Short mmCIF file of C-alpha atoms in Angstrom, two decimals:
data_model
loop_
_atom_site.label_atom_id
_atom_site.label_comp_id
_atom_site.label_asym_id
_atom_site.label_seq_id
_atom_site.Cartn_x
_atom_site.Cartn_y
_atom_site.Cartn_z
CA SER A 1 -30.29 -16.69 110.47
CA GLY A 2 -28.37 -13.92 108.98
CA THR A 3 -31.17 -11.33 109.10
CA PRO A 4 -29.71 -8.01 110.46
CA LEU A 5 -32.95 -6.58 111.68
CA ARG A 6 -33.72 -8.25 115.10
CA LEU A 7 -36.37 -6.84 117.58
CA GLN A 8 -36.12 -7.53 121.24
CA PRO A 9 -38.05 -10.69 122.33
CA ILE A 10 -40.92 -9.84 124.63
CA SER A 11 -40.30 -11.09 128.19
CA ALA A 12 -42.40 -14.22 129.10
CA GLY A 13 -45.73 -13.24 130.61
CA GLN A 14 -45.65 -9.62 128.93
CA THR A 15 -47.92 -8.39 126.19
CA MET A 16 -45.54 -5.31 125.23
CA TRP A 17 -42.07 -4.11 125.44
CA THR A 18 -40.61 -2.32 128.25
CA GLU A 19 -39.21 1.39 127.61
CA ASP A 20 -35.79 0.02 127.37
CA GLU A 21 -36.71 -2.69 124.78
CA SER A 22 -38.76 -0.32 122.76
CA ARG A 23 -35.74 1.87 122.64
CA LYS A 24 -33.63 -0.87 121.48
CA ASN A 25 -36.17 -1.80 118.89
CA PHE A 26 -36.26 1.78 117.67
CA ASP A 27 -32.37 1.79 117.21
CA ALA A 28 -32.54 -1.44 115.38
CA VAL A 29 -35.13 -0.07 112.89
CA ARG A 30 -33.81 3.41 112.58
CA ARG A 31 -30.63 1.77 110.94
CA GLU A 32 -32.87 0.79 108.16
CA VAL A 33 -34.45 4.43 107.72
CA VAL A 34 -33.33 7.59 106.10
CA ALA A 35 -35.86 9.94 107.33
CA GLY A 36 -37.94 11.47 104.43
CA ASN A 37 -36.53 9.05 101.87
CA PRO A 38 -38.99 6.69 100.17
CA ARG A 39 -35.97 4.37 99.16
CA SER A 40 -35.13 3.64 102.83
CA ARG A 41 -34.34 0.04 103.23
CA LEU A 42 -37.14 -0.53 105.67
CA LEU A 43 -39.62 0.24 102.82
CA ILE A 44 -37.55 -1.37 99.84
CA HIS A 45 -36.30 -4.69 101.10
CA PRO A 46 -39.76 -6.14 102.18
CA LEU A 47 -41.38 -4.84 98.89
CA ALA A 48 -41.63 -7.23 96.03
CA GLU A 49 -39.36 -6.16 93.12
CA SER A 50 -42.20 -6.19 90.75
CA ALA A 51 -43.69 -3.42 93.02
CA GLY A 52 -40.37 -1.33 93.07
CA GLY A 53 -38.55 -3.21 95.77
CA ASP A 54 -34.90 -4.52 95.54
CA PHE A 55 -33.68 -8.18 95.45
CA TYR A 56 -32.38 -8.27 98.89
CA HIS A 57 -33.89 -10.72 101.26
CA ASN A 58 -34.65 -9.43 104.86
CA GLY A 59 -36.96 -12.17 106.03
CA GLY A 60 -39.30 -12.27 103.02
CA LYS A 61 -41.01 -9.80 100.56
CA HIS A 62 -44.12 -9.07 102.57
CA TRP A 63 -45.83 -6.39 100.27
CA SER A 64 -46.69 -7.11 96.61
CA SER A 65 -47.79 -3.61 96.01
CA GLN A 66 -47.20 0.01 97.14
CA SER A 67 -50.68 0.53 97.66
CA ASP A 68 -50.81 -2.04 100.45
CA ALA A 69 -52.26 -0.34 103.71
CA GLU A 70 -49.55 -1.71 105.96
CA TRP A 71 -46.88 -0.65 103.51
CA LEU A 72 -48.41 2.85 103.31
CA THR A 73 -48.41 3.16 107.05
CA ILE A 74 -44.80 2.38 107.32
CA LYS A 75 -43.99 4.73 104.48
CA ALA A 76 -45.95 7.52 106.24
CA TRP A 77 -43.70 6.89 109.23
CA VAL A 78 -40.61 7.14 107.36
CA MET A 79 -41.75 10.26 105.51
CA GLY A 80 -42.70 12.02 108.83
CA GLU A 81 -46.43 12.00 108.21
CA LYS A 82 -48.91 11.77 111.11
CA LEU A 83 -51.93 9.32 110.77
CA GLY A 84 -55.19 11.17 111.10
CA ALA A 85 -57.74 10.43 114.06
CA GLY A 86 -60.31 7.88 113.09
CA VAL A 87 -57.90 5.97 110.90
CA ARG A 88 -57.80 2.39 111.28
CA HIS A 89 -54.19 1.54 111.94
CA PRO A 90 -52.96 -1.74 110.33
CA ARG A 91 -50.67 -4.06 112.42
CA ILE A 92 -46.99 -4.73 111.97
CA ILE A 93 -46.15 -8.46 112.02
CA GLN A 94 -42.97 -9.58 113.62
CA THR A 95 -42.12 -13.26 113.15
CA ASN A 96 -39.59 -14.53 115.87
CA SER A 97 -37.58 -16.84 113.49
CA ALA A 98 -35.40 -17.87 116.55
CA GLY A 99 -38.39 -18.87 118.70
CA ASP A 100 -42.02 -19.91 118.43
CA SER A 101 -44.07 -16.72 118.25
CA VAL A 102 -45.42 -14.16 115.86
CA ASN A 103 -46.23 -10.72 117.32
CA LEU A 104 -48.92 -8.33 115.92
CA ILE A 105 -47.84 -4.83 116.78
CA ASP A 106 -50.04 -1.62 116.62
CA PRO A 107 -47.63 0.90 114.95
CA ALA A 108 -49.66 3.83 116.51
CA THR A 109 -48.87 2.64 120.22
CA ASN A 110 -45.77 0.48 119.58
CA LYS A 111 -47.64 -2.27 121.63
CA VAL A 112 -48.10 -5.98 120.93
CA VAL A 113 -51.77 -6.40 120.46
CA GLN A 114 -51.82 -10.17 119.73
CA VAL A 115 -49.20 -12.96 120.11
CA ILE A 116 -49.60 -16.10 117.97
CA SER A 117 -47.71 -18.99 119.89
CA GLY A 118 -46.73 -22.30 119.17
CA ILE A 119 -45.20 -21.95 115.58
CA GLU A 120 -41.50 -22.81 116.02
CA ALA A 121 -39.31 -20.94 113.67
CA PRO A 122 -41.88 -18.97 111.75
CA HIS A 123 -40.64 -17.55 108.44
CA GLY A 124 -42.97 -16.32 105.73
CA ILE A 125 -46.22 -14.83 106.60
CA ASP A 126 -49.34 -13.63 104.54
CA PHE A 127 -52.99 -12.87 105.07
CA ALA A 128 -56.19 -14.03 103.52
CA PRO A 129 -57.66 -11.15 101.32
CA ASP A 130 -60.33 -10.70 103.80
CA GLY A 131 -58.09 -10.61 106.70
CA SER A 132 -59.58 -13.48 108.57
CA ARG A 133 -56.57 -15.89 108.48
CA VAL A 134 -52.92 -15.56 108.72
CA TYR A 135 -50.77 -18.04 106.93
CA VAL A 136 -47.41 -18.75 108.26
CA SER A 137 -44.50 -21.11 106.96
CA ASN A 138 -43.26 -23.12 109.85
CA GLU A 139 -39.70 -24.10 109.15
CA SER A 140 -39.45 -26.48 112.32
CA ASP A 141 -42.34 -28.77 111.22
CA SER A 142 -42.24 -28.07 107.37
CA THR A 143 -45.86 -26.99 107.49
CA LEU A 144 -48.05 -24.19 106.42
CA ASP A 145 -49.84 -23.18 109.50
CA VAL A 146 -53.29 -21.51 109.28
CA VAL A 147 -54.23 -19.24 111.97
CA ASP A 148 -57.54 -17.66 112.80
CA ARG A 149 -56.73 -13.95 113.02
CA ALA A 150 -59.33 -13.03 115.56
CA SER A 151 -58.19 -15.63 118.21
CA GLY A 152 -54.57 -15.97 117.17
CA LYS A 153 -55.06 -19.94 117.41
CA VAL A 154 -53.47 -22.30 114.78
CA THR A 155 -56.36 -24.02 113.14
CA LYS A 156 -54.59 -26.20 110.65
CA LYS A 157 -51.13 -27.59 109.81
CA ILE A 158 -50.70 -28.39 106.36
CA ALA A 159 -47.67 -30.82 105.51
CA LEU A 160 -45.29 -29.66 102.78
CA SER A 161 -42.94 -31.35 100.52
CA GLY A 162 -39.89 -29.67 102.14
CA HIS A 163 -38.26 -26.82 104.20
CA PRO A 164 -40.62 -23.81 103.52
CA ASN A 165 -39.46 -20.28 102.94
CA ASN A 166 -41.55 -17.36 101.86
CA ILE A 167 -45.28 -17.47 101.06
CA SER A 168 -47.74 -15.42 99.19
CA VAL A 169 -51.62 -15.64 98.94
CA THR A 170 -53.13 -15.06 95.58
CA LYS A 171 -55.28 -11.89 95.29
CA ASP A 172 -58.45 -14.07 95.09
CA GLY A 173 -57.38 -15.91 98.20
CA GLY A 174 -57.91 -19.28 96.34
CA ARG A 175 -54.25 -20.40 96.72
CA VAL A 176 -51.29 -20.06 99.09
CA VAL A 177 -48.00 -20.45 97.25
CA VAL A 178 -45.10 -21.63 99.46
CA GLY A 179 -41.38 -21.40 98.35
CA ILE A 180 -39.51 -24.68 99.32
CA ALA A 181 -35.74 -24.16 99.94
CA GLU A 182 -34.66 -27.66 98.94
#
């Protein structure tokens, strides 16, 4: 698909990466990071241009603000900061656009804490403002898939007018905007 950052797939029946797979993932990610530099590609590519990101597309613009808790967690890691005890760690989301799963990863432990299955060729992803739902653009079915975040189950597939790309949920959660790549 042209996206240079690829994480190792998790072996069938497993819920986390092996030590060797984790090391390979780290090697893939560290190419995108200059330690201590807030302009590292890992921070800038997935940040919307309006929030200080660049125009490059590495699988979508995931954060619309530099105050987003997930973006701040990754920034803290890039800057070498440690998260304090008692801090609720957000999740890193990895869409497997060459497969049929989405992984929620705990950045504090580097472990997959949830796998959303059955979405072939997931692309764009965003969350309801309250965190209760995950929205995923499904390139294979040309649908917007709605996932219950607690269970990880797809609760609804909304047919789209064409091949979906990136998505964004409005701040009030009233709409999900889906880019159509046709």
